[in-house]
Amino acid sequence: MLPGVYAPQDDTELLAEALREVAPPPGARVLDVGTGSGALALEAARLGAEVTAVDVSRRAVWTVRLNAWLRRLPVRIRRGNLFAPVRGRTYDLILANPPYVPAPDAGRGPRGRSLAWDAGRDGRLLLDPICRDAPALLNPGGTLLVVHSALSGPDRTLELLRAAGLKAAVIRRRWIPLGPVLRSRADWLRRRGLLAPAEDREELVVIRAERPC
Ligand SMILES: C[S@@+](CC[C@H](N)C(=O)[O-])C[C@H]1O[C@@H](n2cnc3c(N)ncnc32)[C@H](O)[C@@H]1O
């Protein structure tokens, strides 16, 4: 893995569990947006899906290219912003573990390593566009799986996806200890009422949204 690329963590694992539960059939068209190391894209390819992986980071693109080559798994890899590189294509399953950590204003926005996790003051810098644009990329009967922190408004995710005509629900939850990034901004999160005074954990959620046939 190249330095600066997001190493698979609890959110990756939680989404991988949901992916295995959905079990796309061989040949299903799968998109992994914000692929990082490619862990989820490779898991889908292992299941026999036809996979496209997108990331805005050059290092991530090189990493997933190398990881796919080492494992002899076919993955189409594209660099770019969210769905821009796959305009005009549609999918049976879209996987998203985007940046979702609420962050104090950082001038010109997330840069360097923080591009993998920082997502504006409410954590929704990428979640809102994903909820807005993913539904139109799903084939009838297609599924979106998105993981994020409960600090970043799961109710808003459900509301946006339902407003787009999808059937959406939280299908997985997991409490994990606050990592170094959240610990470093815990006071700011508490001042904003996002974190209870004594709380030293965060909850991750996986949302599954289905487009009717
Ligand atoms: C939390 S990491 C998840 C990585 C991987 N999917 C996983 O589950 O381990 C988020 C990824 O989104 C990528 N990313 C950030 N902004 C993006 C954007 N606008 N378009 C595409 N990818 C983006 C980051 O480079 C990073 O690799």
mmCIF file of N, CA and C in Angstrom, residues 77-182:
data_model
loop_
_atom_site.group_PDB
_atom_site.id
_atom_site.type_symbol
_atom_site.label_atom_id
_atom_site.label_comp_id
_atom_site.label_asym_id
_atom_site.label_seq_id
_atom_site.Cartn_x
_atom_site.Cartn_y
_atom_site.Cartn_z
ATOM 1 N N ILE A 77 -10.251 0.362 -13.213
ATOM 2 C CA ILE A 77 -9.872 1.394 -12.235
ATOM 3 C C ILE A 77 -9.874 2.763 -12.908
ATOM 4 N N ARG A 78 -10.526 3.725 -12.261
ATOM 5 C CA ARG A 78 -10.623 5.065 -12.826
ATOM 6 C C ARG A 78 -10.303 6.099 -11.757
ATOM 7 N N ARG A 79 -9.586 7.167 -12.161
ATOM 8 C CA ARG A 79 -9.335 8.253 -11.204
ATOM 9 C C ARG A 79 -10.278 9.406 -11.481
ATOM 10 N N GLY A 80 -10.860 9.985 -10.425
ATOM 11 C CA GLY A 80 -11.713 11.145 -10.624
ATOM 12 C C GLY A 80 -12.638 11.361 -9.444
ATOM 13 N N ASN A 81 -13.470 12.379 -9.577
ATOM 14 C CA ASN A 81 -14.361 12.792 -8.506
ATOM 15 C C ASN A 81 -15.648 11.970 -8.521
ATOM 16 N N LEU A 82 -15.876 11.226 -7.474
ATOM 17 C CA LEU A 82 -17.109 10.446 -7.291
ATOM 18 C C LEU A 82 -17.543 9.728 -8.572
ATOM 19 N N PHE A 83 -18.694 10.129 -9.145
ATOM 20 C CA PHE A 83 -19.249 9.375 -10.269
ATOM 21 C C PHE A 83 -18.841 9.937 -11.632
ATOM 22 N N ALA A 84 -18.052 11.010 -11.621
ATOM 23 C CA ALA A 84 -17.692 11.645 -12.904
ATOM 24 C C ALA A 84 -17.018 10.661 -13.877
ATOM 25 N N PRO A 85 -16.112 9.792 -13.405
ATOM 26 C CA PRO A 85 -15.443 8.903 -14.373
ATOM 27 C C PRO A 85 -16.350 7.806 -14.942
ATOM 28 N N VAL A 86 -17.562 7.624 -14.388
ATOM 29 C CA VAL A 86 -18.416 6.521 -14.872
ATOM 30 C C VAL A 86 -19.740 7.063 -15.404
ATOM 31 N N ARG A 87 -19.696 8.321 -15.828
ATOM 32 C CA ARG A 87 -20.937 8.937 -16.337
ATOM 33 C C ARG A 87 -21.525 8.071 -17.457
ATOM 34 N N GLY A 88 -22.846 7.874 -17.411
ATOM 35 C CA GLY A 88 -23.515 7.125 -18.478
ATOM 36 C C GLY A 88 -23.584 5.630 -18.212
ATOM 37 N N ARG A 89 -22.870 5.146 -17.163
ATOM 38 C CA ARG A 89 -22.924 3.706 -16.857
ATOM 39 C C ARG A 89 -23.897 3.468 -15.701
ATOM 40 N N THR A 90 -24.396 2.248 -15.595
ATOM 41 C CA THR A 90 -25.281 1.913 -14.478
ATOM 42 C C THR A 90 -24.802 0.611 -13.831
ATOM 43 N N TYR A 91 -25.253 0.401 -12.586
ATOM 44 C CA TYR A 91 -24.695 -0.692 -11.769
ATOM 45 C C TYR A 91 -25.795 -1.447 -11.012
ATOM 46 N N ASP A 92 -25.467 -2.704 -10.706
ATOM 47 C CA ASP A 92 -26.356 -3.512 -9.868
ATOM 48 C C ASP A 92 -26.085 -3.257 -8.386
ATOM 49 N N LEU A 93 -24.844 -2.854 -8.094
ATOM 50 C CA LEU A 93 -24.469 -2.614 -6.695
ATOM 51 C C LEU A 93 -23.428 -1.492 -6.649
ATOM 52 N N ILE A 94 -23.683 -0.514 -5.796
ATOM 53 C CA ILE A 94 -22.702 0.559 -5.574
ATOM 54 C C ILE A 94 -22.261 0.493 -4.115
ATOM 55 N N LEU A 95 -20.941 0.477 -3.900
ATOM 56 C CA LEU A 95 -20.352 0.449 -2.561
ATOM 57 C C LEU A 95 -19.721 1.805 -2.286
ATOM 58 N N ALA A 96 -19.972 2.362 -1.102
ATOM 59 C CA ALA A 96 -19.367 3.656 -0.781
ATOM 60 C C ALA A 96 -18.944 3.701 0.679
ATOM 61 N N ASN A 97 -17.648 3.870 0.888
ATOM 62 C CA ASN A 97 -17.107 4.193 2.213
ATOM 63 C C ASN A 97 -16.375 5.522 2.023
ATOM 64 N N PRO A 98 -17.132 6.618 1.957
ATOM 65 C CA PRO A 98 -16.521 7.904 1.601
ATOM 66 C C PRO A 98 -15.937 8.594 2.838
ATOM 67 N N PRO A 99 -15.201 9.677 2.646
ATOM 68 C CA PRO A 99 -14.844 10.510 3.797
ATOM 69 C C PRO A 99 -16.143 10.982 4.462
ATOM 70 N N TYR A 100 -16.199 10.877 5.825
ATOM 71 C CA TYR A 100 -17.445 11.277 6.508
ATOM 72 C C TYR A 100 -17.199 11.897 7.880
ATOM 73 N N VAL A 101 -15.940 12.202 8.205
ATOM 74 C CA VAL A 101 -15.643 12.710 9.545
ATOM 75 C C VAL A 101 -15.887 14.219 9.599
ATOM 76 N N PRO A 102 -16.744 14.686 10.543
ATOM 77 C CA PRO A 102 -16.928 16.130 10.685
ATOM 78 C C PRO A 102 -15.594 16.798 11.029
ATOM 79 N N ALA A 103 -15.328 17.914 10.367
ATOM 80 C CA ALA A 103 -14.019 18.560 10.526
ATOM 81 C C ALA A 103 -14.189 20.067 10.674
ATOM 82 N N PRO A 104 -13.408 20.672 11.591
ATOM 83 C CA PRO A 104 -13.439 22.132 11.680
ATOM 84 C C PRO A 104 -13.005 22.714 10.341
ATOM 85 N N ASP A 105 -13.427 23.956 10.045
ATOM 86 C CA ASP A 105 -13.069 24.569 8.757
ATOM 87 C C ASP A 105 -11.577 24.458 8.521
ATOM 88 N N ALA A 106 -11.215 24.007 7.303
ATOM 89 C CA ALA A 106 -9.784 23.821 7.009
ATOM 90 C C ALA A 106 -9.409 24.633 5.776
ATOM 91 N N GLY A 107 -9.885 25.864 5.713
ATOM 92 C CA GLY A 107 -9.498 26.731 4.600
ATOM 93 C C GLY A 107 -9.923 26.177 3.264
ATOM 94 N N ARG A 108 -8.954 25.612 2.530
ATOM 95 C CA ARG A 108 -9.248 25.135 1.171
ATOM 96 C C ARG A 108 -9.831 23.720 1.134
ATOM 97 N N GLY A 109 -10.251 23.211 2.305
ATOM 98 C CA GLY A 109 -10.863 21.882 2.313
ATOM 99 C C GLY A 109 -9.842 20.801 2.562
ATOM 100 N N PRO A 110 -10.301 19.528 2.617
ATOM 101 C CA PRO A 110 -9.400 18.432 2.943
ATOM 102 C C PRO A 110 -8.240 18.335 1.967
ATOM 103 N N ARG A 111 -7.046 18.051 2.501
ATOM 104 C CA ARG A 111 -5.852 17.905 1.659
ATOM 105 C C ARG A 111 -5.020 16.766 2.212
ATOM 106 N N GLY A 112 -4.122 16.234 1.385
ATOM 107 C CA GLY A 112 -3.205 15.183 1.830
ATOM 108 C C GLY A 112 -3.968 13.996 2.380
ATOM 109 N N ARG A 113 -3.436 13.443 3.478
ATOM 110 C CA ARG A 113 -4.039 12.228 4.039
ATOM 111 C C ARG A 113 -5.476 12.442 4.471
ATOM 112 N N SER A 114 -5.803 13.672 4.943
ATOM 113 C CA SER A 114 -7.154 13.908 5.475
ATOM 114 C C SER A 114 -8.230 13.847 4.387
ATOM 115 N N LEU A 115 -7.805 13.840 3.114
ATOM 116 C CA LEU A 115 -8.745 13.675 1.998
ATOM 117 C C LEU A 115 -9.526 12.368 2.140
ATOM 118 N N ALA A 116 -8.943 11.409 2.845
ATOM 119 C CA ALA A 116 -9.593 10.099 3.000
ATOM 120 C C ALA A 116 -10.683 10.112 4.066
ATOM 121 N N TRP A 117 -10.685 11.141 4.967
ATOM 122 C CA TRP A 117 -11.697 11.083 6.036
ATOM 123 C C TRP A 117 -12.426 12.402 6.294
ATOM 124 N N ASP A 118 -11.762 13.552 6.117
ATOM 125 C CA ASP A 118 -12.434 14.811 6.461
ATOM 126 C C ASP A 118 -13.526 15.144 5.449
ATOM 127 N N ALA A 119 -14.654 15.647 5.962
ATOM 128 C CA ALA A 119 -15.807 15.839 5.076
ATOM 129 C C ALA A 119 -16.655 17.039 5.492
ATOM 130 N N GLY A 120 -15.981 18.158 5.799
ATOM 131 C CA GLY A 120 -16.718 19.378 6.118
ATOM 132 C C GLY A 120 -17.297 19.364 7.523
ATOM 133 N N ARG A 121 -17.890 20.484 7.924
ATOM 134 C CA ARG A 121 -18.311 20.638 9.321
ATOM 135 C C ARG A 121 -19.350 19.612 9.764
ATOM 136 N N ASP A 122 -20.191 19.167 8.826
ATOM 137 C CA ASP A 122 -21.220 18.193 9.218
ATOM 138 C C ASP A 122 -20.888 16.771 8.750
ATOM 139 N N GLY A 123 -19.740 16.605 8.123
ATOM 140 C CA GLY A 123 -19.329 15.262 7.669
ATOM 141 C C GLY A 123 -20.032 14.817 6.394
ATOM 142 N N ARG A 124 -20.757 15.734 5.735
ATOM 143 C CA ARG A 124 -21.606 15.309 4.616
ATOM 144 C C ARG A 124 -21.141 15.827 3.257
ATOM 145 N N LEU A 125 -19.908 16.323 3.209
ATOM 146 C CA LEU A 125 -19.387 16.893 1.961
ATOM 147 C C LEU A 125 -19.498 15.910 0.793
ATOM 148 N N LEU A 126 -19.266 14.636 1.043
ATOM 149 C CA LEU A 126 -19.365 13.617 -0.009
ATOM 150 C C LEU A 126 -20.659 12.820 0.114
ATOM 151 N N LEU A 127 -21.166 12.693 1.352
ATOM 152 C CA LEU A 127 -22.380 11.872 1.538
ATOM 153 C C LEU A 127 -23.567 12.475 0.790
ATOM 154 N N ASP A 128 -23.727 13.784 0.849
ATOM 155 C CA ASP A 128 -24.888 14.391 0.176
ATOM 156 C C ASP A 128 -24.842 14.170 -1.338
ATOM 157 N N PRO A 129 -23.718 14.437 -2.012
ATOM 158 C CA PRO A 129 -23.685 14.146 -3.457
ATOM 159 C C PRO A 129 -23.880 12.667 -3.773
ATOM 160 N N ILE A 130 -23.373 11.786 -2.915
ATOM 161 C CA ILE A 130 -23.569 10.347 -3.167
ATOM 162 C C ILE A 130 -25.065 10.020 -3.087
ATOM 163 N N CYS A 131 -25.732 10.528 -2.047
ATOM 164 C CA CYS A 131 -27.182 10.263 -1.911
ATOM 165 C C CYS A 131 -27.952 10.885 -3.078
ATOM 166 N N ARG A 132 -27.468 12.009 -3.560
ATOM 167 C CA ARG A 132 -28.172 12.695 -4.659
ATOM 168 C C ARG A 132 -27.967 11.966 -5.984
ATOM 169 N N ASP A 133 -26.734 11.518 -6.261
ATOM 170 C CA ASP A 133 -26.407 11.039 -7.611
ATOM 171 C C ASP A 133 -26.429 9.518 -7.770
ATOM 172 N N ALA A 134 -26.217 8.764 -6.687
ATOM 173 C CA ALA A 134 -26.143 7.299 -6.832
ATOM 174 C C ALA A 134 -27.454 6.684 -7.324
ATOM 175 N N PRO A 135 -28.621 7.144 -6.847
ATOM 176 C CA PRO A 135 -29.859 6.465 -7.266
ATOM 177 C C PRO A 135 -30.001 6.350 -8.781
ATOM 178 N N ALA A 136 -29.598 7.391 -9.527
ATOM 179 C CA ALA A 136 -29.752 7.361 -10.986
ATOM 180 C C ALA A 136 -28.764 6.390 -11.649
ATOM 181 N N LEU A 137 -27.750 5.969 -10.902
ATOM 182 C CA LEU A 137 -26.758 5.036 -11.470
ATOM 183 C C LEU A 137 -27.107 3.580 -11.190
ATOM 184 N N LEU A 138 -28.193 3.367 -10.436
ATOM 185 C CA LEU A 138 -28.571 1.989 -10.105
ATOM 186 C C LEU A 138 -29.500 1.416 -11.164
ATOM 187 N N ASN A 139 -29.222 0.170 -11.554
ATOM 188 C CA ASN A 139 -30.172 -0.549 -12.408
ATOM 189 C C ASN A 139 -31.437 -0.834 -11.604
ATOM 190 N N PRO A 140 -32.590 -1.070 -12.256
ATOM 191 C CA PRO A 140 -33.774 -1.490 -11.510
ATOM 192 C C PRO A 140 -33.433 -2.718 -10.653
ATOM 193 N N GLY A 141 -33.839 -2.685 -9.381
ATOM 194 C CA GLY A 141 -33.500 -3.785 -8.459
ATOM 195 C C GLY A 141 -32.101 -3.648 -7.883
ATOM 196 N N GLY A 142 -31.370 -2.596 -8.262
ATOM 197 C CA GLY A 142 -29.996 -2.403 -7.803
ATOM 198 C C GLY A 142 -29.927 -1.896 -6.363
ATOM 199 N N THR A 143 -28.723 -2.027 -5.777
ATOM 200 C CA THR A 143 -28.534 -1.738 -4.344
ATOM 201 C C THR A 143 -27.363 -0.784 -4.131
ATOM 202 N N LEU A 144 -27.560 0.171 -3.230
ATOM 203 C CA LEU A 144 -26.457 1.018 -2.748
ATOM 204 C C LEU A 144 -26.156 0.612 -1.313
ATOM 205 N N LEU A 145 -24.879 0.373 -1.014
ATOM 206 C CA LEU A 145 -24.449 0.142 0.370
ATOM 207 C C LEU A 145 -23.488 1.260 0.743
ATOM 208 N N VAL A 146 -23.830 2.013 1.791
ATOM 209 C CA VAL A 146 -22.943 3.105 2.200
ATOM 210 C C VAL A 146 -22.703 3.012 3.700
ATOM 211 N N VAL A 147 -21.448 3.189 4.092
ATOM 212 C CA VAL A 147 -21.099 3.154 5.515
ATOM 213 C C VAL A 147 -20.659 4.542 5.943
ATOM 214 N N HIS A 148 -21.081 4.946 7.145
ATOM 215 C CA HIS A 148 -20.536 6.182 7.719
ATOM 216 C C HIS A 148 -20.773 6.202 9.219
ATOM 217 N N SER A 149 -20.254 7.248 9.859
ATOM 218 C CA SER A 149 -20.401 7.379 11.297
ATOM 219 C C SER A 149 -21.790 7.906 11.621
ATOM 220 N N ALA A 150 -22.304 7.502 12.791
ATOM 221 C CA ALA A 150 -23.581 8.063 13.252
ATOM 222 C C ALA A 150 -23.427 9.556 13.581
ATOM 223 N N LEU A 151 -22.179 10.047 13.656
ATOM 224 C CA LEU A 151 -21.957 11.485 13.882
ATOM 225 C C LEU A 151 -22.302 12.307 12.642
ATOM 226 N N SER A 152 -22.446 11.633 11.490
ATOM 227 C CA SER A 152 -22.599 12.361 10.212
ATOM 228 C C SER A 152 -24.014 12.270 9.640
ATOM 229 N N GLY A 153 -25.003 12.033 10.513
ATOM 230 C CA GLY A 153 -26.391 12.174 10.079
ATOM 231 C C GLY A 153 -26.975 11.032 9.281
ATOM 232 N N PRO A 154 -27.048 9.820 9.859
ATOM 233 C CA PRO A 154 -27.686 8.721 9.118
ATOM 234 C C PRO A 154 -29.145 9.007 8.757
ATOM 235 N N ASP A 155 -29.837 9.779 9.608
ATOM 236 C CA ASP A 155 -31.249 10.091 9.276
ATOM 237 C C ASP A 155 -31.331 10.896 7.993
ATOM 238 N N ARG A 156 -30.368 11.788 7.810
ATOM 239 C CA ARG A 156 -30.327 12.595 6.572
ATOM 240 C C ARG A 156 -30.058 11.683 5.361
ATOM 241 N N THR A 157 -29.144 10.724 5.516
ATOM 242 C CA THR A 157 -28.861 9.776 4.429
ATOM 243 C C THR A 157 -30.139 9.022 4.053
ATOM 244 N N LEU A 158 -30.842 8.516 5.075
ATOM 245 C CA LEU A 158 -32.076 7.758 4.806
ATOM 246 C C LEU A 158 -33.110 8.649 4.117
ATOM 247 N N GLU A 159 -33.229 9.885 4.617
ATOM 248 C CA GLU A 159 -34.230 10.817 4.066
ATOM 249 C C GLU A 159 -33.940 11.113 2.587
ATOM 250 N N LEU A 160 -32.664 11.387 2.265
ATOM 251 C CA LEU A 160 -32.315 11.727 0.875
ATOM 252 C C LEU A 160 -32.537 10.532 -0.052
ATOM 253 N N LEU A 161 -32.156 9.345 0.416
ATOM 254 C CA LEU A 161 -32.290 8.163 -0.448
ATOM 255 C C LEU A 161 -33.758 7.798 -0.645
ATOM 256 N N ARG A 162 -34.553 7.956 0.415
ATOM 257 C CA ARG A 162 -35.993 7.660 0.277
ATOM 258 C C ARG A 162 -36.646 8.688 -0.637
ATOM 259 N N ALA A 163 -36.211 9.941 -0.519
ATOM 260 C CA ALA A 163 -36.779 10.992 -1.388
ATOM 261 C C ALA A 163 -36.456 10.707 -2.853
ATOM 262 N N ALA A 164 -35.367 9.972 -3.108
ATOM 263 C CA ALA A 164 -34.992 9.627 -4.484
ATOM 264 C C ALA A 164 -35.699 8.350 -4.947
ATOM 265 N N GLY A 165 -36.597 7.819 -4.098
ATOM 266 C CA GLY A 165 -37.400 6.665 -4.518
ATOM 267 C C GLY A 165 -36.823 5.322 -4.117
ATOM 268 N N LEU A 166 -35.756 5.329 -3.301
ATOM 269 C CA LEU A 166 -35.161 4.057 -2.882
ATOM 270 C C LEU A 166 -35.778 3.598 -1.559
ATOM 271 N N LYS A 167 -35.736 2.281 -1.354
ATOM 272 C CA LYS A 167 -36.155 1.708 -0.071
ATOM 273 C C LYS A 167 -34.882 1.604 0.763
ATOM 274 N N ALA A 168 -34.793 2.388 1.851
ATOM 275 C CA ALA A 168 -33.506 2.483 2.562
ATOM 276 C C ALA A 168 -33.662 2.160 4.042
ATOM 277 N N ALA A 169 -32.657 1.475 4.599
ATOM 278 C CA ALA A 169 -32.678 1.131 6.031
ATOM 279 C C ALA A 169 -31.253 0.931 6.524
ATOM 280 N N VAL A 170 -31.068 1.143 7.829
ATOM 281 C CA VAL A 170 -29.778 0.800 8.457
ATOM 282 C C VAL A 170 -29.759 -0.714 8.647
ATOM 283 N N ILE A 171 -28.734 -1.382 8.107
ATOM 284 C CA ILE A 171 -28.694 -2.846 8.226
ATOM 285 C C ILE A 171 -27.570 -3.332 9.140
ATOM 286 N N ARG A 172 -26.658 -2.445 9.504
ATOM 287 C CA ARG A 172 -25.582 -2.864 10.411
ATOM 288 C C ARG A 172 -25.159 -1.681 11.261
ATOM 289 N N ARG A 173 -24.818 -1.967 12.517
ATOM 290 C CA ARG A 173 -24.305 -0.944 13.432
ATOM 291 C C ARG A 173 -23.138 -1.539 14.205
ATOM 292 N N ARG A 174 -22.127 -0.722 14.455
ATOM 293 C CA ARG A 174 -21.017 -1.207 15.300
ATOM 294 C C ARG A 174 -20.399 -0.038 16.059
ATOM 295 N N TRP A 175 -20.245 -0.218 17.369
ATOM 296 C CA TRP A 175 -19.561 0.785 18.193
ATOM 297 C C TRP A 175 -18.070 0.488 18.181
ATOM 298 N N ILE A 176 -17.277 1.528 17.953
ATOM 299 C CA ILE A 176 -15.816 1.359 17.967
ATOM 300 C C ILE A 176 -15.207 2.483 18.806
ATOM 301 N N PRO A 177 -14.030 2.251 19.373
ATOM 302 C CA PRO A 177 -13.377 3.323 20.145
ATOM 303 C C PRO A 177 -13.050 4.503 19.221
ATOM 304 N N LEU A 178 -13.067 5.734 19.775
ATOM 305 C CA LEU A 178 -12.670 6.891 18.964
ATOM 306 C C LEU A 178 -11.234 6.692 18.493
ATOM 307 N N GLY A 179 -11.006 6.893 17.208
ATOM 308 C CA GLY A 179 -9.655 6.802 16.668
ATOM 309 C C GLY A 179 -8.913 8.110 16.897
ATOM 310 N N PRO A 180 -7.636 8.158 16.466
ATOM 311 C CA PRO A 180 -6.816 9.354 16.729
ATOM 312 C C PRO A 180 -7.403 10.636 16.142
ATOM 313 N N VAL A 181 -8.047 10.558 14.970
ATOM 314 C CA VAL A 181 -8.582 11.774 14.340
ATOM 315 C C VAL A 181 -9.725 12.334 15.191
ATOM 316 N N LEU A 182 -10.673 11.483 15.573
ATOM 317 C CA LEU A 182 -11.809 11.965 16.371
ATOM 318 C C LEU A 182 -11.357 12.392 17.764
#
